Short mmCIF file of C-alpha atoms and ligand atoms in Angstrom, two decimals:
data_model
loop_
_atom_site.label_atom_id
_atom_site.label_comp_id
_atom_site.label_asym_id
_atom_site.label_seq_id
_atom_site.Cartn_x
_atom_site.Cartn_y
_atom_site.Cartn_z
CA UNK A 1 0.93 27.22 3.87
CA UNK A 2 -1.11 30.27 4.96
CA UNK A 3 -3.48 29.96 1.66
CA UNK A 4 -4.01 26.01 2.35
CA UNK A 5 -4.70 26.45 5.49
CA UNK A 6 -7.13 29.59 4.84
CA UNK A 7 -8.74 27.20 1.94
CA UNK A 8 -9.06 24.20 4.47
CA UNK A 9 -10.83 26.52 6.45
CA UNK A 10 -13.72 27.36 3.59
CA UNK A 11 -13.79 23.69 2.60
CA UNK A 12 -14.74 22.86 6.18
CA UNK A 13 -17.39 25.55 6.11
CA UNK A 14 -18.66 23.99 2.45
CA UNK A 15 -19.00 20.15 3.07
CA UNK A 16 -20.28 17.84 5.52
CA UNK A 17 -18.47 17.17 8.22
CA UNK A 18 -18.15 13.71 7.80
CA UNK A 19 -17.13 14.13 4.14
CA UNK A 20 -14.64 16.75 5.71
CA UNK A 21 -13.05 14.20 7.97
CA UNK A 22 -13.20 11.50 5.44
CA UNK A 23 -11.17 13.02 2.64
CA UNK A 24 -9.78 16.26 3.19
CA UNK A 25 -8.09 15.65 7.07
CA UNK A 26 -5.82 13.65 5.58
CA UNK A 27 -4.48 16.09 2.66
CA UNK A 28 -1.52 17.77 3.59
CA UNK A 29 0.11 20.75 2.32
CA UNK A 30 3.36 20.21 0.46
CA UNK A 31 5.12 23.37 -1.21
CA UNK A 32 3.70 26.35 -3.59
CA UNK A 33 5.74 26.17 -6.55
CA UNK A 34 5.74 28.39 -9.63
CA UNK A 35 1.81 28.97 -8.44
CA UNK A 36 0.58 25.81 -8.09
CA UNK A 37 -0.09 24.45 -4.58
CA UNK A 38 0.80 21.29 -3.97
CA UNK A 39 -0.83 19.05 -1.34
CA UNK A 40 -0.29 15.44 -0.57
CA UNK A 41 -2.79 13.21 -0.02
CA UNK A 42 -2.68 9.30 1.04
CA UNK A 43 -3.03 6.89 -2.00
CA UNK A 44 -4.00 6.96 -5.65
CA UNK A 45 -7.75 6.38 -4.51
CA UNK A 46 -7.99 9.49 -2.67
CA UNK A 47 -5.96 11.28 -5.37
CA UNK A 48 -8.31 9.64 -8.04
CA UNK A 49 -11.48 10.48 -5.69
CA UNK A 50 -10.76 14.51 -4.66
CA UNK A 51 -10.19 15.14 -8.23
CA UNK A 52 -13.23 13.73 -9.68
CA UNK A 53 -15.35 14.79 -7.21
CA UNK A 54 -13.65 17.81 -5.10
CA UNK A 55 -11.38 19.46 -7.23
CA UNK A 56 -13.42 22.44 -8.18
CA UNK A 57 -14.63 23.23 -4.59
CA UNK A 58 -11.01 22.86 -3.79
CA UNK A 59 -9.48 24.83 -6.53
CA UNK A 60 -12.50 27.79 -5.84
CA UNK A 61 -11.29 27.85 -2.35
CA UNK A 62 -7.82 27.86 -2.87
CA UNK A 63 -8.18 30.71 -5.08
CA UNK A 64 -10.53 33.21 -3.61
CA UNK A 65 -8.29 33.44 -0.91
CA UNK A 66 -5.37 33.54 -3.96
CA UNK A 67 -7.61 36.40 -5.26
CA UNK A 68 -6.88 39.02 -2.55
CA UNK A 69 -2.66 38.55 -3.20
CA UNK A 70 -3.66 39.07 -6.59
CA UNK A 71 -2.46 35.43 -7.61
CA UNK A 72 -4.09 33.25 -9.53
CA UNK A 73 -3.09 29.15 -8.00
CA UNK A 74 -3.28 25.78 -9.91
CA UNK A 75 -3.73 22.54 -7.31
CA UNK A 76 -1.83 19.79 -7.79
CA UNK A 77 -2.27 16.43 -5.19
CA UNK A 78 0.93 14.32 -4.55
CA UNK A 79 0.75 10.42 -3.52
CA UNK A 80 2.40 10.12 -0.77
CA UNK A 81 5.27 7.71 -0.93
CA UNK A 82 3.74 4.92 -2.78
CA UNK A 83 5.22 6.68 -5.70
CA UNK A 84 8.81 7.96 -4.87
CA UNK A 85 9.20 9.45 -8.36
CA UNK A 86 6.09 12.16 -7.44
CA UNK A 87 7.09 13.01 -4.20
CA UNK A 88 10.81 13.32 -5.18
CA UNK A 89 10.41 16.94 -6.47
CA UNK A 90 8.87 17.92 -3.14
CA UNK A 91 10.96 16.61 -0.50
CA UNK A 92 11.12 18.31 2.25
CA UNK A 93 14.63 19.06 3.35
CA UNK A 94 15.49 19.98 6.81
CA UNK A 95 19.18 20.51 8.04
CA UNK A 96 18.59 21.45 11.89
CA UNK A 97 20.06 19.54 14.56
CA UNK A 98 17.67 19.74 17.19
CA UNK A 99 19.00 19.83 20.57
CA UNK A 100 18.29 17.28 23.14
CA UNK A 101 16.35 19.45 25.20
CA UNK A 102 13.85 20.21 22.66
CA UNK A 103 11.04 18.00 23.05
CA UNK A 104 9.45 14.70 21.78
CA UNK A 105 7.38 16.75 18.70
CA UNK A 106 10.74 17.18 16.84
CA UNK A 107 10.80 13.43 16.52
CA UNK A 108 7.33 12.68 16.38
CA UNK A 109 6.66 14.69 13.83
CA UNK A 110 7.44 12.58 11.12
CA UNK A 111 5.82 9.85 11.90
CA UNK A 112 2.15 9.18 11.17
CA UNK A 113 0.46 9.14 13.75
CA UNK A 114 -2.07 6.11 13.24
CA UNK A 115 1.31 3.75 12.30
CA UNK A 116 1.61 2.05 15.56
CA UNK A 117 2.28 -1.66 16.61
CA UNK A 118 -0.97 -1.93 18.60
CA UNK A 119 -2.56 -0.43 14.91
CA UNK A 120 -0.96 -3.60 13.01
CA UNK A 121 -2.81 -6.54 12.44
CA UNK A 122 -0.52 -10.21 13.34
CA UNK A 123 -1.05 -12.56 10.71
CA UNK A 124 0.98 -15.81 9.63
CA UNK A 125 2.93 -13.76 7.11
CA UNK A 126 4.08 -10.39 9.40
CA UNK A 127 3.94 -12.16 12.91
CA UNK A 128 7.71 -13.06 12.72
CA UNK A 129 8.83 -9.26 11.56
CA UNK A 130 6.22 -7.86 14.00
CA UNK A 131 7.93 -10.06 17.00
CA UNK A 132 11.12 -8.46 16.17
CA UNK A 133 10.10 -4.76 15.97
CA UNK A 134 8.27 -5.47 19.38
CA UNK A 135 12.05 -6.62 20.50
CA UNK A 136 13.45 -3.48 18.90
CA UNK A 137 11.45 -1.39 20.95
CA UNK A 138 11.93 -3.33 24.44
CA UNK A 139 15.45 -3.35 23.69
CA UNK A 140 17.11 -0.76 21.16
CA UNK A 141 20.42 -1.70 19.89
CA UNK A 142 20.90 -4.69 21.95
CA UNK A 143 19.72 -8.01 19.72
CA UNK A 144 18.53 -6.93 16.51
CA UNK A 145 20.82 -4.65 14.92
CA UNK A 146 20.53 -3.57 12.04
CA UNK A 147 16.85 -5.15 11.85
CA UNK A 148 15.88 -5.29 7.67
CA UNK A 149 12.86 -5.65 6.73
CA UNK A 150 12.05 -6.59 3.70
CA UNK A 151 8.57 -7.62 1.24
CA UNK A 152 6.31 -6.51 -1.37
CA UNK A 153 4.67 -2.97 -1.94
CA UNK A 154 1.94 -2.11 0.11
CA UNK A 155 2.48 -4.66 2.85
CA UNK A 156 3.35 -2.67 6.12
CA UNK A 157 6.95 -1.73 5.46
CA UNK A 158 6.45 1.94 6.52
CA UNK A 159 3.64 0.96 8.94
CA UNK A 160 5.98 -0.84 10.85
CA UNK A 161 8.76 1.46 10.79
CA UNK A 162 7.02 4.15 11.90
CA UNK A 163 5.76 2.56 14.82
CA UNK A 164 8.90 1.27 16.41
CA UNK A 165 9.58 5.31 16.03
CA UNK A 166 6.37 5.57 18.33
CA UNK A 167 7.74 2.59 20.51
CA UNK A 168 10.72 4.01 21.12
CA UNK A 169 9.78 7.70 22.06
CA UNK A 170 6.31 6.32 24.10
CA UNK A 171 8.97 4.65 26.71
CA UNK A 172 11.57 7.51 26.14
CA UNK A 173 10.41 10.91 25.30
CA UNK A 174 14.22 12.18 24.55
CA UNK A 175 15.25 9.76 22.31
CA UNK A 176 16.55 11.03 19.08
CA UNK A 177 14.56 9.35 16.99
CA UNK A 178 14.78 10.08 13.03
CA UNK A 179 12.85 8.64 10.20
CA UNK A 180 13.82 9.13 6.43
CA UNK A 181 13.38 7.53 3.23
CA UNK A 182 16.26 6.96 1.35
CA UNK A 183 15.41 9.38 -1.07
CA UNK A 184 15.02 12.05 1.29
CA UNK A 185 18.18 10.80 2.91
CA UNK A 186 19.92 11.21 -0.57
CA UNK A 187 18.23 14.98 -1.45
CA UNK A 188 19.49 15.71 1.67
CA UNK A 189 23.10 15.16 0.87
CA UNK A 190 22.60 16.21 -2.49
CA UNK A 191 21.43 19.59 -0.54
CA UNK A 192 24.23 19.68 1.84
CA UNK A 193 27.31 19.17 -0.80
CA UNK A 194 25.71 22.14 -2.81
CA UNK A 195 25.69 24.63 0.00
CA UNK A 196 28.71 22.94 1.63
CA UNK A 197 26.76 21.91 4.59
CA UNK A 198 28.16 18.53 4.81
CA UNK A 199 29.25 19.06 8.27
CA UNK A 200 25.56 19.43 9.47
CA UNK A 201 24.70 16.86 7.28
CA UNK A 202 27.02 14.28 9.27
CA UNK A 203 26.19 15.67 12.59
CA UNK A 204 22.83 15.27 12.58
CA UNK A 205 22.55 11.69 11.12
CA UNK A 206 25.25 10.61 13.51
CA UNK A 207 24.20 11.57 16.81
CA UNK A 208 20.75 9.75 16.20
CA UNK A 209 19.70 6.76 18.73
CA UNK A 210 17.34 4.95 16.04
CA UNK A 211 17.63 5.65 12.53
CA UNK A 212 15.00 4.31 10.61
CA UNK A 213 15.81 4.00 7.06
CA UNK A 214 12.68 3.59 4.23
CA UNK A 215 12.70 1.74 1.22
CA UNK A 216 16.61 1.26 0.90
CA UNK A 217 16.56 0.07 -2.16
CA UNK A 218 16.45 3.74 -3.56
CA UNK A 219 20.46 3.27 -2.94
CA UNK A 220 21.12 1.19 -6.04
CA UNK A 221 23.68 2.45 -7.72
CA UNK A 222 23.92 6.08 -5.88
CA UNK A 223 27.60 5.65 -5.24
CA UNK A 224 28.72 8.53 -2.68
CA UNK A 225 25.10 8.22 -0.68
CA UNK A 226 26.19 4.66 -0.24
CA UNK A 227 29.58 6.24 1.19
CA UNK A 228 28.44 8.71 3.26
CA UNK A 229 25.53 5.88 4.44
CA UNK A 230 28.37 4.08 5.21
CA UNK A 231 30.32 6.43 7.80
CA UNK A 232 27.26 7.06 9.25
CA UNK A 233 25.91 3.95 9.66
CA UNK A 234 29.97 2.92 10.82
CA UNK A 235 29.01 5.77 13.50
CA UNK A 236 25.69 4.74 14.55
CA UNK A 237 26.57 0.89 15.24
CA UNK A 238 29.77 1.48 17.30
CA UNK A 239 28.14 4.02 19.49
CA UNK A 240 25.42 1.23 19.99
CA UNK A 241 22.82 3.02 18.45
CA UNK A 242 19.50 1.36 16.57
CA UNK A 243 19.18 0.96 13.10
CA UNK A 244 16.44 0.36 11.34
CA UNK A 245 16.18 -0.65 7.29
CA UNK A 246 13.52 -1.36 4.94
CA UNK A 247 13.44 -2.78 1.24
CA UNK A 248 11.35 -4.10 -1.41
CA UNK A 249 14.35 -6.11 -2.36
CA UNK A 250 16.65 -8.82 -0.62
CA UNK A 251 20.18 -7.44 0.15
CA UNK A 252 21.54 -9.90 -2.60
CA UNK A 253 19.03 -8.18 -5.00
CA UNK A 254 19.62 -4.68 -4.67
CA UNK A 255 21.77 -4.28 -7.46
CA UNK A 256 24.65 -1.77 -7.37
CA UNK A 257 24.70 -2.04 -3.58
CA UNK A 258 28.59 -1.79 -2.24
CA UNK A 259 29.63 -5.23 -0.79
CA UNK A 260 30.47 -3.92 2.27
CA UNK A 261 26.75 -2.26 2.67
CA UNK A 262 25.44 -5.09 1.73
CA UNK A 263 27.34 -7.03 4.42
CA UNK A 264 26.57 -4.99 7.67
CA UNK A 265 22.93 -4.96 6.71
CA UNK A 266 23.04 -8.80 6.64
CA UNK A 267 24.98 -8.29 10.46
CA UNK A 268 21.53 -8.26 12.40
CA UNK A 269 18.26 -9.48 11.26
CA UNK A 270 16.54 -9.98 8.47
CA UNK A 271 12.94 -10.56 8.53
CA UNK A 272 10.36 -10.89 5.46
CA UNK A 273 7.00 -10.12 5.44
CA UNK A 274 5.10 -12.23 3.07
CA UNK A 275 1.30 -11.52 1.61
CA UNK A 276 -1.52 -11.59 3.64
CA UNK A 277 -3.75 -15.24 3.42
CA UNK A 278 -7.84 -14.81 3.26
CA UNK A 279 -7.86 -14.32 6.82
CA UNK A 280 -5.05 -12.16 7.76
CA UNK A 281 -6.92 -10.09 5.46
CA UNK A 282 -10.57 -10.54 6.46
CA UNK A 283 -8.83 -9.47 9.78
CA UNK A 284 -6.96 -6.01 8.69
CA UNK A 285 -10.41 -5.15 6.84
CA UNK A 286 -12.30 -5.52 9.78
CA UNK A 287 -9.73 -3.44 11.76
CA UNK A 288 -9.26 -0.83 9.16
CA UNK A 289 -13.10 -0.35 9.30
CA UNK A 290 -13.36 0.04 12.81
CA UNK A 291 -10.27 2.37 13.33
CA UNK A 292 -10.49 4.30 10.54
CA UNK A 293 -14.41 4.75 10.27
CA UNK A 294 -16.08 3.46 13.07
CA UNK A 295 -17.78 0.49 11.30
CA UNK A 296 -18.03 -3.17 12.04
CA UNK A 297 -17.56 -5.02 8.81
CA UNK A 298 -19.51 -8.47 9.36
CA UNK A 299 -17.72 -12.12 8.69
CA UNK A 300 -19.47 -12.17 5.09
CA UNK A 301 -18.72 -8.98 3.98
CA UNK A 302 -15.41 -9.17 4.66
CA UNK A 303 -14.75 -12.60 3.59
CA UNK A 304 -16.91 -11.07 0.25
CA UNK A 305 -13.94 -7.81 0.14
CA UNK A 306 -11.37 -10.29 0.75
CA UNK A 307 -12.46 -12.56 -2.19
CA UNK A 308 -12.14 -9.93 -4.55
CA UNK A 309 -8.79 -8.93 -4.43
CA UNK A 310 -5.82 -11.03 -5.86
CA UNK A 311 -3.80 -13.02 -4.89
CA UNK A 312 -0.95 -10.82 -4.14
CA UNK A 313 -3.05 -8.31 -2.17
CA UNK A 314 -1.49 -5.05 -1.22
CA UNK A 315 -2.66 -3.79 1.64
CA UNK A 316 -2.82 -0.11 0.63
CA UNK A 317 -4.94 -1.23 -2.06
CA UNK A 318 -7.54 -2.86 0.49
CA UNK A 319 -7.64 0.23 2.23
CA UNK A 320 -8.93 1.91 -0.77
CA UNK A 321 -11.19 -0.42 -1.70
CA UNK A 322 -12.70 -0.18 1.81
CA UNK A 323 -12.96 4.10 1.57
CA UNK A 324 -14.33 4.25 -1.47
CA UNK A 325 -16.92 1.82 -0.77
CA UNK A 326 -17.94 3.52 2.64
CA UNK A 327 -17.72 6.77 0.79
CA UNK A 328 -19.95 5.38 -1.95
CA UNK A 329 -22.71 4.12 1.04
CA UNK A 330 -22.66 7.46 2.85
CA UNK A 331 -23.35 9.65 -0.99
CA UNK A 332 -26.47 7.00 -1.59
CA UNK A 333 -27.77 6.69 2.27
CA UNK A 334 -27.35 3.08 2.39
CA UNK A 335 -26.29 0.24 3.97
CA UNK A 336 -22.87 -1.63 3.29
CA UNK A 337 -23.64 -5.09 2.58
CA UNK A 338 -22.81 -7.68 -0.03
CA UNK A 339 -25.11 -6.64 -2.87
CA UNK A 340 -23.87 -3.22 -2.57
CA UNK A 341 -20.33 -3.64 -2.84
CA UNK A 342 -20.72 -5.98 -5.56
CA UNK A 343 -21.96 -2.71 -7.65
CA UNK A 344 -20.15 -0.01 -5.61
CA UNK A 345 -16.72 -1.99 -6.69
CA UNK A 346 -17.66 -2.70 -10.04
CA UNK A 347 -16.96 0.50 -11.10
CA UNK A 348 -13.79 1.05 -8.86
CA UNK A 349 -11.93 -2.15 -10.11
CA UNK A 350 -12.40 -0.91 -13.92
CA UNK A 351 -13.64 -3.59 -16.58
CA UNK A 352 -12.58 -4.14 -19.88
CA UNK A 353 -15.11 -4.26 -22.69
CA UNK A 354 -17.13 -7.42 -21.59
CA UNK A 355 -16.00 -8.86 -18.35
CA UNK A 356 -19.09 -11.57 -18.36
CA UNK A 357 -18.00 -12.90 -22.25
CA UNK A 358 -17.05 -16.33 -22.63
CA UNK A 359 -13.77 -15.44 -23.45
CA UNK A 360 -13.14 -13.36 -20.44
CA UNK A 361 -14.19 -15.92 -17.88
CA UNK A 362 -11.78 -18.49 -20.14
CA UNK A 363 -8.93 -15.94 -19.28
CA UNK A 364 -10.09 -15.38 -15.81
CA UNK A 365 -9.98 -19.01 -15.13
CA UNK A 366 -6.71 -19.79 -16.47
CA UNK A 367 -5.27 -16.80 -14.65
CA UNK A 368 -6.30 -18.68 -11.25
CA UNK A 369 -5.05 -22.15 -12.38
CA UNK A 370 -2.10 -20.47 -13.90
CA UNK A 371 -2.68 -22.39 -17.57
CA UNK A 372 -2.63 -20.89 -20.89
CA UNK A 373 -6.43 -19.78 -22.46
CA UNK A 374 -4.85 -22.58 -25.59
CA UNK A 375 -4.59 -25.57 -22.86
CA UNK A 376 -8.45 -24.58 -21.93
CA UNK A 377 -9.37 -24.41 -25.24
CA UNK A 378 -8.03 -28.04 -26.32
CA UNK A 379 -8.79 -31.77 -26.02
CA UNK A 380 -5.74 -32.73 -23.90
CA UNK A 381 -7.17 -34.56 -20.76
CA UNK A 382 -5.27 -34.07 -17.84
CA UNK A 383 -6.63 -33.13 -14.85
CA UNK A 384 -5.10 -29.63 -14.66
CA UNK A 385 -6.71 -28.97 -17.98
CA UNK A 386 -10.13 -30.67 -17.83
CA UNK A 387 -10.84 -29.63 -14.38
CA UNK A 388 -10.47 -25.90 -15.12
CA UNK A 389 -12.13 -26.48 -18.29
CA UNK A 390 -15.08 -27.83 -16.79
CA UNK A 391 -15.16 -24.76 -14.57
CA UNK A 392 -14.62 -22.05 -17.24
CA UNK A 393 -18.22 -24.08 -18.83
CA UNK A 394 -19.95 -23.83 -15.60
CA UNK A 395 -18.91 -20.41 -14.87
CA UNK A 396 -20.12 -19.57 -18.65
CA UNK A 397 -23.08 -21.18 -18.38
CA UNK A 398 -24.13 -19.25 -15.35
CA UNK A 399 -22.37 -16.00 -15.97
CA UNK A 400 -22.63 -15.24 -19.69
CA UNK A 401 -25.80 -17.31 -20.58
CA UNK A 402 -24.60 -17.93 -23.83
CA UNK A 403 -26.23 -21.48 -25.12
CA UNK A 404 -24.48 -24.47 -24.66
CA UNK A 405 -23.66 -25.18 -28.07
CA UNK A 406 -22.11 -21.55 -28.44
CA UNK A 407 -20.08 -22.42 -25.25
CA UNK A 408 -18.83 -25.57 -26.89
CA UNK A 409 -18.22 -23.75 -30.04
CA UNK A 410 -15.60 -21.49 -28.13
CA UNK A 411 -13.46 -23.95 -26.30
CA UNK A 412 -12.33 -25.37 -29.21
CA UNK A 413 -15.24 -26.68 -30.95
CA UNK A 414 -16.69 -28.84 -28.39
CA UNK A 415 -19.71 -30.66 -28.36
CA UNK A 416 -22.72 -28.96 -26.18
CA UNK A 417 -23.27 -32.50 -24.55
CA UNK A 418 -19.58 -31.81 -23.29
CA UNK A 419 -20.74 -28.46 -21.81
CA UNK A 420 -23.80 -30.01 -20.40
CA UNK A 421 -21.78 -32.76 -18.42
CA UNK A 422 -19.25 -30.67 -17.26
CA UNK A 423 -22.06 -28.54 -16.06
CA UNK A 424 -23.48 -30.75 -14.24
CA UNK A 425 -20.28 -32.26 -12.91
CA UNK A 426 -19.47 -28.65 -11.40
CA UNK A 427 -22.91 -28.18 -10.17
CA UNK A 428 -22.73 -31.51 -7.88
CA UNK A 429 -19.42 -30.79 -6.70
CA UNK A 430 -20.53 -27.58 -5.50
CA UNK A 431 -23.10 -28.70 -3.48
CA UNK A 432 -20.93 -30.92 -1.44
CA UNK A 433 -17.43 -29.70 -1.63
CA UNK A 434 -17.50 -26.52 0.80
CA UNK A 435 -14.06 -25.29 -0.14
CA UNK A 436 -14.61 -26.06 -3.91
CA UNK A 437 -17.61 -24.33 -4.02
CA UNK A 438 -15.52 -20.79 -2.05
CA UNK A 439 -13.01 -21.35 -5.31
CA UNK A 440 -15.79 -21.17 -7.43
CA UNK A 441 -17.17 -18.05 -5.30
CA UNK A 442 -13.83 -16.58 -5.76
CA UNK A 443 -13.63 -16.97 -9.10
CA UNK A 444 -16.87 -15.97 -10.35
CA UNK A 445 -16.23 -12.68 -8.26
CA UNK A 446 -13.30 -12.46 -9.95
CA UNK A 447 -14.66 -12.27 -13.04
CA UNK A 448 -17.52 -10.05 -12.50
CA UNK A 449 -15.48 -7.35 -10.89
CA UNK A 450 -12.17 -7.23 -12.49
CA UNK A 451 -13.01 -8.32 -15.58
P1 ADP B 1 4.95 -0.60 2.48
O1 ADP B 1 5.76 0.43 3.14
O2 ADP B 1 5.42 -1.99 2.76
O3 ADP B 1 4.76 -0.36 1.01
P2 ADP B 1 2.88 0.47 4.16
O4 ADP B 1 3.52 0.33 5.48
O5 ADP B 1 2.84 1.82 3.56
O6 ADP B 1 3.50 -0.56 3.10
O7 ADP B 1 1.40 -0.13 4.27
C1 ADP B 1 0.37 0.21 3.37
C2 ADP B 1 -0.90 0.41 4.16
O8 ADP B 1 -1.33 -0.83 4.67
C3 ADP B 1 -0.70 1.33 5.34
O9 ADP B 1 -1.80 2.18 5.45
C4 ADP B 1 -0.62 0.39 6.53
O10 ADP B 1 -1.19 0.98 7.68
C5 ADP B 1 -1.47 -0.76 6.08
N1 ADP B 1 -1.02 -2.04 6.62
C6 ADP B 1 -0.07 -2.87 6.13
N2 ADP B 1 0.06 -3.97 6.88
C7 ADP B 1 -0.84 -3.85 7.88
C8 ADP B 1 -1.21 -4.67 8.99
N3 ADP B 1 -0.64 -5.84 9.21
N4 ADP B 1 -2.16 -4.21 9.82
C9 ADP B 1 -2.76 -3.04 9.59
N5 ADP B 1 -2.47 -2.23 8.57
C10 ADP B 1 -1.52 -2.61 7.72
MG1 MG B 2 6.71 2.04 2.36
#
């Protein structure tokens, strides 16, 4: 601890201030283990960022402070959470029972701080699951117990958790609040049977007021955590005490859970959340930008981000897409708009070999109409077919510039009058269908970034 926080304290010294607060505020010192120091950081973009561009300053401050103990430190960075199987070596166990009267840090701690339910964006796919934190909070243990929440990776599981944690201690600064993944839930125990500390163990987990439970699905199959979950959570519901779950998974789908786990978390509510639409996301981008670094993203840039990404979006994903392309502005001195983020992302979402070949639009294009490249390729005429077809022309035409007759040659040996007319076709469509011409947009961004 004392060498990161000695080596925070030259990088701070050694970079701007802004790059300071942009990337290493958020780093956080794990463990030192076997000398290497490990420090967690928020996502795979930061990860993927410090060490291409930071790792030596970081690794020459971390050592000439390792220099006077004689010690010679590696650095390792950690994703946080987003990958369990990383952080599972460096869990941090803790086995004290706070009293009551200590104060509202003990339970704060945990949580992050920027997590909160005025910090999460409503959208048609969260609104229901946000309503019934928001009730959770009002009301602990009362209508909504257990609440399970449930949906994809990267969608606000966590988020959301965390901030009924801040709910609940903003209106009562005693409440015993605890938050902990299931895998730090089962290290824990793990712990606590090997140095026979079971009885702490049980005693702190059952005199909480909320327990809030991440990513439950780390259960599966874990026979005596699902026991001891079972007592406590037995403990925590009779004494009218909140609990909190989340999963990736449905109850039904969480395979190896006990039957009578899987009943009492089906007892309260279950609520989904589903992905994000254009929108919903145009509308976390533009809050993300403002909260996290004091920009205002305008309508067509963000509708431009929001285009880009697929369409299963994960949220944590957006969020690096959004640093790295405001880190990317402030290294060149310029200004954010669509242009630049066209090239700024272009290297972030990596291509393949030739993302503007006919043969990669083809595959884009069937990947959005959910056909198969040989359906694009042949003569069959059906609608679903031709109309993509057409597309994947247009889109070659104007992307790839290959001639029309080499077009026609590579969708099955068509004639380059065919390519022509669809062209055409396309082109007039565009020009008076609005919301054809944003699937085109969407599309042809598609193609140029992801490749
Ligand atoms: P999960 O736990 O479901 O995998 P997280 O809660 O970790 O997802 O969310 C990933 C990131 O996306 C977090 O930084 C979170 O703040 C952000 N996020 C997710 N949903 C929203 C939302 N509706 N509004 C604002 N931020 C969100
Ligand atoms: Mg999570």
């Amino acid at each position: 601890m004392e060498i990161w926080n000695s080596a925070i304290g030259t990088l701070k010294k050694k970079v701007p201030e802004s790059t300071f607060d942009l990337w290493f505020k958020s780093m956080h010192f794990v463990e030192i283990k076997n000398n290497c120091v490990f420090v967690e950081v928020p996502n795979k973009f930061f990860k993927d960022w410090i060490s291409e561009n930071y790792m030596s300053i970081i690794m020459d401050a971390v050592n000439s402070v390792g220099k006077k103990k004689n010690r010679n430190f590696d650095v390792e960075l950690v994703v946080m959470e987003s990958d369990l199987l990383q952080t599972k070596e460096h869990a941090k166990i803790e086995l004290k029972t706070p009293s009551k009267r200590e104060d509202d840090y003990i339970w704060r701690h945990k949580l992050r701080p920027e997590y909160t339910i005025s910090n999460f964006v409503k959208g048609p796919s969260n609104e229901f699951v946000k309503a019934a934190c928001e009730k959770v909070i009002e009301n602990p243990a009362r209508e909504y117990n257990p609440l399970f929440i449930y949906g994809g990776v990267g969608l606000g599981k966590t988020h959301l958790l965390n901030a009924i944690g801040h709910g609940i201690l903003d209106k009562n600064k005693g409440a015993r609040v605890c938050y902990i993944t299931s895998e730090e839930f089962v290290n824990e125990l793990v712990k606590s049977i090997r140095y026979e500390k079971m009885e702490d163990f049980r005693k702190k987990y059952r005199s909480m007021d909320i327990l809030l439970v991440d990513d439950i699905q780390f259960f599966a199959g874990k026979k005596q955590t699902q026991e001891e979950f079972f007592h406590t959570f037995n403990t925590l519901y009779e004494n009218q005490k909140q609990i909190v779950l989340t999963s990736d998974k449905i109850t039904k789908e969480i395979a190896g859970l006990e039957e009578r786990l899987r009943s009492r978390f089906e007892w309260g509510l279950i609520a989904d959340i589903d992905y994000p639409d254009t929108e919903h996301i145009v509308a976390i981008l533009k809050e993300k930008a403002e909260k996290t670094h004091s920009l205002k993203l305008d309508d067509d840039l963000a509708f431009f981000l929001a285009s880009i990404i697929n369409s299963k979006p994960n949220i944590r994903e957006l969020e690096g897409m959004l640093t790295r392309l405001i880190a990317e502005a402030s290294l060149d001195g310029k200004d954010i708009n669509i242009e630049f983020a066209r090239n700024a992302l272009k290297t972030f979402i990596r291509n393949k070999d030739n993302p503007e070949s006919i043969e990669n639009i083809q595959k884009e294009v069937c990947k959005y109409f959910k056909i198969k490249i040989s359906d694009i390729r042949s003569k069959k005429r059906i609608k679903s077919f031709s109309e993509p077809r057409q597309i994947a022309m247009y889109l070659c035409r104007k992307i790839s510039k290959d001639s029309y007759p080499e077009i026609g040659k590579k969708f099955g040996g068509k004639d380059h009058s065919t390519v022509i007319h669809a062209v055409k076709k396309i082109e007039k469509r565009i020009s008076i269908d609005k919301e054809f011409k944003n699937i085109i947009f969407k599309i042809e961004n598609q193609i140029k970034l992801r490749g």
